[in-house]
Coordinates of C-alpha atoms in Angstrom, one line a residue:
X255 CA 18.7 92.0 -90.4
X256 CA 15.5 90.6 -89.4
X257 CA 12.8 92.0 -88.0
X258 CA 12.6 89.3 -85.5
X259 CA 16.4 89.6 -84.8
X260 CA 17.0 88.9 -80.9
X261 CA 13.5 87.8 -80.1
X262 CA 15.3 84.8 -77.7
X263 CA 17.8 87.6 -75.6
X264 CA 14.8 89.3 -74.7
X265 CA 12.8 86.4 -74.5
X266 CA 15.1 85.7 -71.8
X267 CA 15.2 89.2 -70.6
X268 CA 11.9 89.2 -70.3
X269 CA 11.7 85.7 -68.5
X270 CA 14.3 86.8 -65.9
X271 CA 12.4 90.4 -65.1
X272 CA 9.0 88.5 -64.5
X273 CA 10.9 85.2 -62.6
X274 CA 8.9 85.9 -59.7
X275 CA 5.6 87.9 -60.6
X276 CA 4.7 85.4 -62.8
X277 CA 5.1 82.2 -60.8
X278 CA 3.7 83.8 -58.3
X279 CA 0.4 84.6 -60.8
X280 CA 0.5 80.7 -61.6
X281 CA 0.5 79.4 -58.2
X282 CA -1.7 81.5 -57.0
X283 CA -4.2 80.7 -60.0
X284 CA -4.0 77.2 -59.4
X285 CA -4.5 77.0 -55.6
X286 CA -7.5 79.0 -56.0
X287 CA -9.1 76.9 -58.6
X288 CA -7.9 73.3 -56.9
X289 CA -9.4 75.0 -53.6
X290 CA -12.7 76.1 -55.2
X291 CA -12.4 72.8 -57.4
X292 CA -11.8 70.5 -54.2
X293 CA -14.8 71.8 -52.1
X294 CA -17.2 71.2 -55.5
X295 CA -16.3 67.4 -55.5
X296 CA -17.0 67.9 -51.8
X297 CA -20.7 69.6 -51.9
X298 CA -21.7 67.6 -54.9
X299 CA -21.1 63.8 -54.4
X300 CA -24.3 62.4 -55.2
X301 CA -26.6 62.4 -59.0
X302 CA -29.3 64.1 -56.7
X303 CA -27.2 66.8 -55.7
X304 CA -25.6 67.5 -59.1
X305 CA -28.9 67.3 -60.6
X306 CA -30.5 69.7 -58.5
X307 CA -27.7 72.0 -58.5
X308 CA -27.9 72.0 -62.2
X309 CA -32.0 72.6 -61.7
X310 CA -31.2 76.0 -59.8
X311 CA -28.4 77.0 -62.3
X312 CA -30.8 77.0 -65.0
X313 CA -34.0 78.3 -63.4
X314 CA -31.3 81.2 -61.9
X315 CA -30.3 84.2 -64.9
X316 CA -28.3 86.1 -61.5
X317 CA -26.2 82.7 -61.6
X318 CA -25.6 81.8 -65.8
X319 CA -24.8 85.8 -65.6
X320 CA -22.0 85.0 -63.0
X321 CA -20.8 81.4 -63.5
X322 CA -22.3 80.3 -67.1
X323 CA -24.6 77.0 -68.1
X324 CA -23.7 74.2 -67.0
X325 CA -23.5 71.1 -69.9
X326 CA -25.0 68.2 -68.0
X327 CA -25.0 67.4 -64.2
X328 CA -21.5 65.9 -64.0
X329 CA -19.0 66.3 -61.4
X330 CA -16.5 67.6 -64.5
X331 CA -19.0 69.9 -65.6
X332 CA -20.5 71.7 -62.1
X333 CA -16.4 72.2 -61.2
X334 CA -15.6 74.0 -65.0
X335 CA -18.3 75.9 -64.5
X336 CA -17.8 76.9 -60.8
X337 CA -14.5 78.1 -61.5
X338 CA -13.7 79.2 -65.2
X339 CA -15.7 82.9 -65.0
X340 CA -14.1 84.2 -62.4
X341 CA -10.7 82.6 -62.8
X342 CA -10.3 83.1 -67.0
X343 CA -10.9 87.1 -65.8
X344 CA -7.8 86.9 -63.6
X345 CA -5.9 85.3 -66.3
X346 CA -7.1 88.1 -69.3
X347 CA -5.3 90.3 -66.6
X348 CA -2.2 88.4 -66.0
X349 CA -1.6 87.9 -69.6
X350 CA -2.4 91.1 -70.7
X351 CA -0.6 92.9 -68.4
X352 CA 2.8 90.8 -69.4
X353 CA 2.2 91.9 -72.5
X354 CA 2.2 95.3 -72.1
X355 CA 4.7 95.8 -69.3
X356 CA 7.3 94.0 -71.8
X357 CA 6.0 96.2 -74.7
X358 CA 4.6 99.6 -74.4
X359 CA 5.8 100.3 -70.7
X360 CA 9.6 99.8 -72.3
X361 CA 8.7 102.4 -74.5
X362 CA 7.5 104.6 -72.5
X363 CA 10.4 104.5 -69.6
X364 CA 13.5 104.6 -72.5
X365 CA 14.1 101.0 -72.3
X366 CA 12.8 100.0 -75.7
X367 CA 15.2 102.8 -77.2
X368 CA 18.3 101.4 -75.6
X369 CA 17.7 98.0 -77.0
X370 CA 16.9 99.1 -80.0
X371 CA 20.1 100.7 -80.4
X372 CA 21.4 96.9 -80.7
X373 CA 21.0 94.7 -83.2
X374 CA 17.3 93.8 -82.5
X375 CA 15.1 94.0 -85.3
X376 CA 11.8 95.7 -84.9
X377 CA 9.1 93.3 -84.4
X378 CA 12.0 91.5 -81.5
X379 CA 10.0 93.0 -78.4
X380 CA 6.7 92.2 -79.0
X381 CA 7.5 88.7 -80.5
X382 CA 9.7 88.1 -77.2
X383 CA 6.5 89.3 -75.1
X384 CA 4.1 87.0 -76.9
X385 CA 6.3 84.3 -76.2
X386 CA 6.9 84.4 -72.6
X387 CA 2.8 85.4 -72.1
X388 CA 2.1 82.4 -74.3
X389 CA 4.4 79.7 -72.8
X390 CA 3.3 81.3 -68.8
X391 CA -0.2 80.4 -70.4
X392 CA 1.3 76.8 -71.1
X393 CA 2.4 76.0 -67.7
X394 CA -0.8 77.6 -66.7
X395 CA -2.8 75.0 -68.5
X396 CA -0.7 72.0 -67.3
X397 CA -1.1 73.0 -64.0
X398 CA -4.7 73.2 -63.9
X399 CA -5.2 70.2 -66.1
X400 CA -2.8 68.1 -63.9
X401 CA -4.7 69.4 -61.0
X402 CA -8.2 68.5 -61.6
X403 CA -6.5 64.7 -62.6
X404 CA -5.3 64.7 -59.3
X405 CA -9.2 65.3 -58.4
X406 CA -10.0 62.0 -60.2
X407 CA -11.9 64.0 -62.7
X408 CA -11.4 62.5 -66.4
X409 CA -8.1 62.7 -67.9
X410 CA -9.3 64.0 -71.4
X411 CA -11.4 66.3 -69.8
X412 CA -9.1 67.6 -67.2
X413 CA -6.9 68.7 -69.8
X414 CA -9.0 70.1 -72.4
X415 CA -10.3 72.1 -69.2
X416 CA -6.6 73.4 -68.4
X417 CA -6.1 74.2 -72.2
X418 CA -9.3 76.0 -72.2
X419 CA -7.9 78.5 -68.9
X420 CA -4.4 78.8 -70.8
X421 CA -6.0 79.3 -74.4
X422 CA -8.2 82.4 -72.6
X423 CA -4.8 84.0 -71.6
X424 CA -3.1 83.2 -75.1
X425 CA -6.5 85.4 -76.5
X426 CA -6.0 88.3 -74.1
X427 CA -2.4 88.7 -75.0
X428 CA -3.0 89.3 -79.1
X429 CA -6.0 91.9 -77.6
X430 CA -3.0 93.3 -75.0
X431 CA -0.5 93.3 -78.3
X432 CA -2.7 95.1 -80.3
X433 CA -3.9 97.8 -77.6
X434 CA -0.1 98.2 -77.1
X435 CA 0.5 99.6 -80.3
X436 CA -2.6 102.1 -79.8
X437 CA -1.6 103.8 -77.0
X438 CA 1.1 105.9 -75.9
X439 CA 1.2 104.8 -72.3
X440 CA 1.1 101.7 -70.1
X441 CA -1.9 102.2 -68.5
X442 CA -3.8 103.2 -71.0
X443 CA -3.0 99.8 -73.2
X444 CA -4.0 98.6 -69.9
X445 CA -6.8 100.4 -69.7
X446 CA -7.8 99.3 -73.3
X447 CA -7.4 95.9 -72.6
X448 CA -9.5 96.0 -69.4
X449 CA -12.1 97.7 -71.3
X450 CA -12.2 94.8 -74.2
X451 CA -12.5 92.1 -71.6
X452 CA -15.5 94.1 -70.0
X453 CA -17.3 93.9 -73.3
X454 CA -16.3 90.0 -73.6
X455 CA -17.6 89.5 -69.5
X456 CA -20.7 91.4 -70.8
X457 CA -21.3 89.5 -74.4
X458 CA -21.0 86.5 -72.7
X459 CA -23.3 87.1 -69.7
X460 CA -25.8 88.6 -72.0
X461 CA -25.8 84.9 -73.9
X462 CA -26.2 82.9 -70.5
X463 CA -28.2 85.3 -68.9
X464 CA -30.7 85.2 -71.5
X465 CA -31.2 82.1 -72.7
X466 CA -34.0 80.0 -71.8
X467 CA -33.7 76.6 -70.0
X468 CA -34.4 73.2 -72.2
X469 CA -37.2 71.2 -71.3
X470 CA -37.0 69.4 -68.2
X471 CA -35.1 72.1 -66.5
X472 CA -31.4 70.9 -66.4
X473 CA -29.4 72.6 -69.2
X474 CA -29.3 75.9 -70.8
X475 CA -28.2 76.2 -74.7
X476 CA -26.2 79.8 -74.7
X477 CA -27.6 82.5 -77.1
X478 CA -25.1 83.9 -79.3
X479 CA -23.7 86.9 -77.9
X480 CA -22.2 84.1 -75.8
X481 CA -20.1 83.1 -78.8
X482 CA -18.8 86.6 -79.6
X483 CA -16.7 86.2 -76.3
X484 CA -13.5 84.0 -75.7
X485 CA -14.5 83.9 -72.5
X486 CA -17.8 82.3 -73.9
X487 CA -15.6 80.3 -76.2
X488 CA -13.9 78.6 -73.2
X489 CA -17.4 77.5 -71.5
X490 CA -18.7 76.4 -74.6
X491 CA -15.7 74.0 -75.1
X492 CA -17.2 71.9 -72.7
X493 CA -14.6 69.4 -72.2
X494 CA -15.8 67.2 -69.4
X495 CA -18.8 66.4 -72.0
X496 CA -17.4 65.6 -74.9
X497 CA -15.6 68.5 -75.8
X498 CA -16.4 70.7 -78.9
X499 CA -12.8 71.0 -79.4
X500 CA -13.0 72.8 -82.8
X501 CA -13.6 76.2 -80.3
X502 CA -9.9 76.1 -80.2
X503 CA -9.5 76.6 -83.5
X504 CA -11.4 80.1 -82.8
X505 CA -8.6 81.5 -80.1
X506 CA -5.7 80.4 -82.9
X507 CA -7.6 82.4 -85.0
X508 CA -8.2 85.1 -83.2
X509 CA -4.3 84.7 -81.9
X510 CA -3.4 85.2 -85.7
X511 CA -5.3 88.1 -86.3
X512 CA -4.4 90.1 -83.0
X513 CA -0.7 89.2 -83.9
X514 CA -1.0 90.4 -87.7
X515 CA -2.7 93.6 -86.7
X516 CA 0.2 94.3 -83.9
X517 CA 2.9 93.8 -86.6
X518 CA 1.4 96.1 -89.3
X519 CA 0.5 98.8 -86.4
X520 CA 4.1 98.6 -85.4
X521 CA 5.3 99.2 -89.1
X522 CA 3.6 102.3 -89.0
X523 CA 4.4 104.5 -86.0
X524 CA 7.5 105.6 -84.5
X525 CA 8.8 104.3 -81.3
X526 CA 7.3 105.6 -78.1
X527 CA 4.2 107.0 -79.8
X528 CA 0.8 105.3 -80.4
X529 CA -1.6 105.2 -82.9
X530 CA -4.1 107.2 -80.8
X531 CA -3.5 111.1 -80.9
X532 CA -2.4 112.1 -77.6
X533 CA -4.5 115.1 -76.6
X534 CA -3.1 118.5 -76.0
X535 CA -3.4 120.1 -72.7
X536 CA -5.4 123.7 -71.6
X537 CA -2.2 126.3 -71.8
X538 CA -3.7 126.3 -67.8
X539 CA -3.8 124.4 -65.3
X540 CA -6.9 124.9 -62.9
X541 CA -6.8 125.9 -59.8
X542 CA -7.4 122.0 -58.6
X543 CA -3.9 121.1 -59.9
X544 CA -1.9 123.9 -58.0
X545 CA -1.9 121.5 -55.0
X546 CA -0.1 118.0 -54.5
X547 CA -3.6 116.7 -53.7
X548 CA -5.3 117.8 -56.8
X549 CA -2.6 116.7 -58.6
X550 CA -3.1 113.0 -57.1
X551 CA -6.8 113.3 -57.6
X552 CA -6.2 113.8 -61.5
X553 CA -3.7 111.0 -61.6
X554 CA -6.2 108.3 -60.0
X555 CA -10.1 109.8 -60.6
X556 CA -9.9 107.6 -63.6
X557 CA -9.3 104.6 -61.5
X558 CA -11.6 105.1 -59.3
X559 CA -14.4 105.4 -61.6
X560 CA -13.6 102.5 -63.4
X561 CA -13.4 100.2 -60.1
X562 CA -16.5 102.3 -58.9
X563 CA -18.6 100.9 -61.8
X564 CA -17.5 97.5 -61.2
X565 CA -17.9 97.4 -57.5
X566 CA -21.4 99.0 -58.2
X567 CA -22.4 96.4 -60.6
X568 CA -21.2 93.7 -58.8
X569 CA -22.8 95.1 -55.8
X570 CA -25.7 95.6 -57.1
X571 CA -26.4 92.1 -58.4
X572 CA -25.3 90.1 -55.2
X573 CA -29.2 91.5 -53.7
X574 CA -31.1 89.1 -56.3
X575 CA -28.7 86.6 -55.5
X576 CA -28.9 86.6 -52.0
X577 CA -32.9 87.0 -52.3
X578 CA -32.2 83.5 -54.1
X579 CA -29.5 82.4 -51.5
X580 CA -31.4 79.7 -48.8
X581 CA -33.5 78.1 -51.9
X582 CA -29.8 77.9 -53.7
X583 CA -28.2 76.8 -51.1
X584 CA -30.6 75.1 -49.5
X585 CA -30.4 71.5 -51.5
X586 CA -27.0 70.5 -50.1
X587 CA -25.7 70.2 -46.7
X588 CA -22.5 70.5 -47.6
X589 CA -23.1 73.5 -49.0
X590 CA -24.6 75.3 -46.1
X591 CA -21.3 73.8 -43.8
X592 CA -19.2 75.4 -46.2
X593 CA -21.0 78.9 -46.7
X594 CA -21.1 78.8 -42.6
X595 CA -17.3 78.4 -42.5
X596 CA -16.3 81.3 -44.6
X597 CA -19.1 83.5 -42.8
X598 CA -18.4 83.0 -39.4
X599 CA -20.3 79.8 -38.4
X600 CA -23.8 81.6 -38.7
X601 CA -26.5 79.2 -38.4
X602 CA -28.7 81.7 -40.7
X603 CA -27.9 80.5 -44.3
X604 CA -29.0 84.3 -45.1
X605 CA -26.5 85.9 -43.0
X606 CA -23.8 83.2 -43.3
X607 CA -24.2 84.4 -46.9
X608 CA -24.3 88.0 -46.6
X609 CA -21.3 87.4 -44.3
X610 CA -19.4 85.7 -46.8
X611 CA -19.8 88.0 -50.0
X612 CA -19.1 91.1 -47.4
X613 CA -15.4 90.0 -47.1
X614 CA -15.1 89.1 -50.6
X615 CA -16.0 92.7 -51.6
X616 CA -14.0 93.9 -48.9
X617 CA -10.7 92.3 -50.4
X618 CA -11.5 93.2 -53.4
X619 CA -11.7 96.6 -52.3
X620 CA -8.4 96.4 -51.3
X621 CA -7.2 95.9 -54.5
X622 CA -8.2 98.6 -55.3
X623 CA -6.0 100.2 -52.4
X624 CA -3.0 98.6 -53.7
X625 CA -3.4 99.8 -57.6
X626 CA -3.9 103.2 -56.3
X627 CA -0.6 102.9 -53.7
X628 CA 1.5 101.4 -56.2
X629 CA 1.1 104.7 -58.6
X630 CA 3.3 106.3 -55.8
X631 CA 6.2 104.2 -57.3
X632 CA 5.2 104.6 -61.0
X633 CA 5.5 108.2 -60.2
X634 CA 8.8 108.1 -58.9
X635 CA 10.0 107.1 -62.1
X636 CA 8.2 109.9 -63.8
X637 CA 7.4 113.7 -63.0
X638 CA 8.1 113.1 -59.0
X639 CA 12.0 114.7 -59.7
X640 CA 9.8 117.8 -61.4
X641 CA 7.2 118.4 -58.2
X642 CA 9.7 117.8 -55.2
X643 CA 12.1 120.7 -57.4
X644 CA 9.1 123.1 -56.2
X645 CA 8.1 123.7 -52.0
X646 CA 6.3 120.5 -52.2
X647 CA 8.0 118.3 -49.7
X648 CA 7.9 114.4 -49.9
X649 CA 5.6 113.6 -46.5
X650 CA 3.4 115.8 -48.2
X651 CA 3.4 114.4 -51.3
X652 CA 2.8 110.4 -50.5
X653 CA 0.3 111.5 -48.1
X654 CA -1.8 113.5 -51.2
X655 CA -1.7 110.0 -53.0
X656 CA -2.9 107.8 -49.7
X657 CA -5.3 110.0 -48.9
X658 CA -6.5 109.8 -52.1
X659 CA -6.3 105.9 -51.7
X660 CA -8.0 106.1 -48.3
X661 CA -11.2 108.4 -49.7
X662 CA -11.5 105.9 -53.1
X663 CA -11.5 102.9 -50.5
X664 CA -14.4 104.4 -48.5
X665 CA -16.4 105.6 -51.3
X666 CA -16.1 101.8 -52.9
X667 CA -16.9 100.5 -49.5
X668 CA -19.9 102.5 -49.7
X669 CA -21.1 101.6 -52.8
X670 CA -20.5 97.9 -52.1
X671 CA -23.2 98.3 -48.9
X672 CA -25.2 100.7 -50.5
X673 CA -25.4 98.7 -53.9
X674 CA -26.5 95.1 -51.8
X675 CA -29.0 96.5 -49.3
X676 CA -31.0 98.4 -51.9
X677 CA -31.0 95.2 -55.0
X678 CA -31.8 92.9 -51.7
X679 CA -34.2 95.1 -50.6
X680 CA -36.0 95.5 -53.6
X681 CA -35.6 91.8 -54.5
X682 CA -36.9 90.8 -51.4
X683 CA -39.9 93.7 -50.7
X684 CA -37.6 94.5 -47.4
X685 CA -35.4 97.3 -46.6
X686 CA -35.3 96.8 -43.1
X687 CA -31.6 94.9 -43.6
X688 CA -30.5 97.7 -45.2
X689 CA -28.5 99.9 -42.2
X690 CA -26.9 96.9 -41.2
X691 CA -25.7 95.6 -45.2
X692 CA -24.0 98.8 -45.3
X693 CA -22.6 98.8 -41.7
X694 CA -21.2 94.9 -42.7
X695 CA -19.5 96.8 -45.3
X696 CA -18.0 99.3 -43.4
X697 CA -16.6 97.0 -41.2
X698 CA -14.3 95.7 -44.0
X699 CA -12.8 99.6 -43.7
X700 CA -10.5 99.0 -41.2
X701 CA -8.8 95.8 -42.7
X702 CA -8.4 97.4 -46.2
X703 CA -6.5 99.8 -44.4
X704 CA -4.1 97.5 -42.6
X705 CA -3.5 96.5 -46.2
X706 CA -2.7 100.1 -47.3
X707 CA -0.5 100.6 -44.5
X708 CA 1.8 97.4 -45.4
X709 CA 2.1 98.6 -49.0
X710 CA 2.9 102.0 -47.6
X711 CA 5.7 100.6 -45.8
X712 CA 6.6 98.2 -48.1
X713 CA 7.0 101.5 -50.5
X714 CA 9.4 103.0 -47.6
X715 CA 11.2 100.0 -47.1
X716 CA 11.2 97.8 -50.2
X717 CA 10.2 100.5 -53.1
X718 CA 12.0 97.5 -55.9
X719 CA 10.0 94.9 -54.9
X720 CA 6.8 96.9 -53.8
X721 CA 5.3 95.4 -57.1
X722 CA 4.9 92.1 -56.6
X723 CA 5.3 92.0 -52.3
X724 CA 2.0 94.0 -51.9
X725 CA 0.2 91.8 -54.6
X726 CA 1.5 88.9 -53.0
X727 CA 0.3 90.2 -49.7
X728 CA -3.5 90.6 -51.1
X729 CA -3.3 87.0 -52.7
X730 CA -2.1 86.1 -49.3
X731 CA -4.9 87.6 -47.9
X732 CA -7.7 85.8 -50.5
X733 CA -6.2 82.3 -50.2
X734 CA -6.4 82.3 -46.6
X735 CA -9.8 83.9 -46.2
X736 CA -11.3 81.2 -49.0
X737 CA -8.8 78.0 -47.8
X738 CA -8.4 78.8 -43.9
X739 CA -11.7 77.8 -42.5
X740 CA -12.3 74.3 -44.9
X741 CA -8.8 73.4 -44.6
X742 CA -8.7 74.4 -40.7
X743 CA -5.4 76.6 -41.2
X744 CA -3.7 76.9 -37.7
X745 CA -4.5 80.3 -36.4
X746 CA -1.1 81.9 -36.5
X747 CA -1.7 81.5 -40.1
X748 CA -5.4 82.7 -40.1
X749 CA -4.0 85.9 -38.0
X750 CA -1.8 87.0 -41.1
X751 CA -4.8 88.3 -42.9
X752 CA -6.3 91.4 -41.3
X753 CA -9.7 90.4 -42.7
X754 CA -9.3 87.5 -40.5
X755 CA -10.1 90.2 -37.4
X756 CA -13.3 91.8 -39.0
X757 CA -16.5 90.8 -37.3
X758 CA -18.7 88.4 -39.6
X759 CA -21.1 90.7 -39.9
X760 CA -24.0 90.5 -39.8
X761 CA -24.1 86.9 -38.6
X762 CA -22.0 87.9 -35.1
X763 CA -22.3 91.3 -33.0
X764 CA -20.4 94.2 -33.8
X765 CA -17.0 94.9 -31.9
X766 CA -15.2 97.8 -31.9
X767 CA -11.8 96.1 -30.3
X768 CA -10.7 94.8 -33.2
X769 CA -11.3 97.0 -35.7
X770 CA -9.8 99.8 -33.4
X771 CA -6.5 97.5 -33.2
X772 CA -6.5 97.5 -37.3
X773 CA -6.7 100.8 -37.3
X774 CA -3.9 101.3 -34.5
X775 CA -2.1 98.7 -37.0
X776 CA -2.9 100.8 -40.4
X777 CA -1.6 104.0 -38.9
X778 CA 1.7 103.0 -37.4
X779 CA 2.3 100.9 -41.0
X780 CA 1.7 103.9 -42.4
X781 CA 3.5 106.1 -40.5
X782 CA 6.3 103.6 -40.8
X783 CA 6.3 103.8 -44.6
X784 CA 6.6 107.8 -44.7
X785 CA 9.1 108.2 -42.4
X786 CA 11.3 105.3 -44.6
X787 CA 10.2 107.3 -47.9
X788 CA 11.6 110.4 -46.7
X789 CA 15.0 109.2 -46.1
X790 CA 15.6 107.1 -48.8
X791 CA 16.5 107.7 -52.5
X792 CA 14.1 108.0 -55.1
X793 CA 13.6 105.6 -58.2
X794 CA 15.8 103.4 -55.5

């Protein structure tokens, strides 16, 4: 027998259990990029514009750190670089996260050992995971490429720009394969993997942030760390410019090499264990862990903290940036229009802006929420049979995990307000926006919570497909609050998203109507949820 015997059946296995999540990933991907993608060609229709856009990308270090160089002051070239930072993270995640729900998570729930008790030969699962990641990352790159045709961007460029997004994803899932094999659990491949694509964001901010612009001001040559990064190797394609398409030739090899080390791993453990020791336990518990909320806090402190560093970081680099905001802005009319839009139709480019990264941060928050929610059902599959056996009942139990949820949403809130008043104050030698920065954030409270209490009762009600409804939901949420105002959404459609209700703060005054009906909302969701989780069966 093979090793790679029945790598197609659970190719298609795999194909069939991700039929919807992953579809879902690509559609969303791609609206987001031909939204952000369609409102570029909007903003910057003349040379001057590009030119001067290009200008403040390369006098600005806050915005190379965020968005990279730009290559030359093309249309091709302002839109890749607008749109591949943020969107190549999202697809590390997807494609990493494929990887190892088909992989190490069928270890660790007993599915790997039942189909390994047919005749599948040992390298079958992985391969078949690969596979499916890979050709997801094809249709990915079609999409996009196909997409920014349709934009009248250059043909050759537009695809060497969508092969550039699908060849980031292909790279993340030989890191994903590998941190597979280390660990013993899901989330901590996950973890790994999250924590190798921090060091590639950081590499390859380090080389844009860095680097000094070339004479005359319009282009910035990355430093190297840049090039340690396939994130960086994906900017530095530059396809609407010529293309250096020999970079692919660096994610093929670094597709080999994750692959190759992911085999020879798997020859030597045994199935469900990890080549990282799993640490022994105190013989004790402490005192903290006696209690169905200590127990949640254990389960999802690490969470926290690693979504509290990000939020922080993030935060706390949006002050320079928003120091910078009317003289970025400033050149293009279009721009300002635009930023008004999403910020509540501020006049204040200032506020419009602070109005606009406020509900960002607040639905990203909220993903937050729903990673912590979801461990309810992860748990359910795991030692939740063990703690309902003792007096813990099951109210009591879901409410230790969304109160944990609800205090990890605050404190992020906090820090997002916290972290934007003091960089802006300090940037701009004036703390006297400070109170109301971290009040804007607050407001995004209530609407993160509306969230929470749909995934709650989408927990109750619809515990199977509680994965990929509540992610949907927040993508729902993100698409709407980016597309709705430029594309002039009808309102029933606006109304969907909670953060739709939130004041614009701090560009309109505060209202305490709407964010008391949210809350109303959150609470009977929630309420909702528990009362349907206490009836129904578990692992259902």
């Amino acid at each position: 027998m093979s090793p790679f015997t029945g790598t197609m059946r659970l190719a298609r296995l795999a194909a069939r259990r991700d039929r919807v999540q992953l579809p879902v990933w690509l559609l969303a991907l791609t609206g987001v990029v031909a939204a952000s993608a369609s409102s570029i060609q909007g903003l910057y229709q003349t040379e001057q514009e590009r030119v001067a856009y290009a200008m403040s990308n390369a006098g600005s270090a806050v915005s190379r750190v965020f968005n990279g160089t730009v290559a030359e002051p093309a249309a091709g070239a302002i839109t890749m670089t607008e749109t591949f930072s943020f969107t190549a993270v999202l697809i590390a995640l997807m494609s990493s996260m494929a990887v190892v729900r088909h992989t190490r998570q069928n270890e660790e729930t007993g599915r790997a050992e039942l189909v390994g008790a047919a005749v599948v030969g040992r390298y079958a699962m992985l391969t078949a995971a690969l596979l499916v990641t890979v050709a997801a990352n094809a249709v990915l790159a079609l999409l996009l490429g196909g997409m920014f045709i349709a934009l009248g961007l250059p043909v050759t460029g537009s695809l060497g720009a969508g092969l550039a997004f699908g060849a980031v994803g292909v790279a993340f899932a030989a890191v994903a394969a590998v941190t597979a094999q280390i660990s013993q659990t899901a989330r901590g491949a996950n973890g790994l993997a999250g924590a190798v694509l921090g060091l590639t964001f950081l590499l390859r901010a380090l080389g844009d942030g860095l680097a000094e612009p070339q004479a005359g001001g319009v282009t910035v040559h990355s430093l190297w760390p840049s090039w340690l990064s396939p994130l960086g190797w994906g900017q530095q394609l530059q396809p609407f410019t010529g293309g250096r398409w020999w970079v692919f030739g660096l994610f093929a090899a670094l597709l080999a090499a994750g692959v190759w080390t992911a085999y020879r791993l798997t020859d030597h453990r045994d199935l469900g264990t990890g080549m990282m020791p799993v640490r022994r336990g105190p013989a004790t518990a402490a005192r903290g862990l006696l209690s169905p909320l200590g127990l949640a806090w254990r389960l999802q402190r690490g969470v926290l903290l690693g979504w509290a560093a990000g939020v922080l970081l993030m935060a706390a680099s949006m002050g320079p940036l928003g120091n910078e905001a009317e003289e970025l802005l400033g050149t293009s009319e279009e721009m300002k229009e635009y930023f008004a839009q999403l910020g509540g139709g501020g006049a204040a480019l200032l506020d419009a802006f602070f109005a606009t990264v406020m509900g960002m941060f607040g639905i990203a928050v909220a993903g937050y929420t729903v990673q912590a929610l979801l461990r309810i059902r992860s748990e359910e599959t795991g030692p939740l049979e063990a703690v309902l056996a003792t007096a813990v009942s099951r109210p009591r139990w879901i409410a230790s995990h969304i109160v944990c949820a609800v205090l990890g949403t605050v404190v992020l809130l906090v820090l997002t307000g916290v972290g934007i008043a003091v960089s802006y104050g300090l940037a701009a030698g004036d703390m006297s926006r400070s109170a109301g920065l971290i009040g804007a954030a607050m407001a995004q409270l209530p609407a993160t919570l509306a969230v929470a209490g749909a995934v709650v009762a989408i927990l109750g009600l619809l515990p199977r497909r509680a994965t990929a409804l509540s992610w949907s939901l927040l993508v729902a949420c993100l698409l709407i609050f980016q597309l709705g105002p430029v594309l002039e959404l009808p309102q029933a459609v606006m109304n969907v998203s909670p953060f739709t209700h939130v004041p614009f703060l701090p560009v309109a005054d505060p209202s305490a109507t709407p964010l008391v009906a949210l809350l109303a909302v959150a609470a009977a969701l929630t309420a909702g949820g528990v009362a349907a989780f206490r009836r129904r069966d578990l692992a259902f």
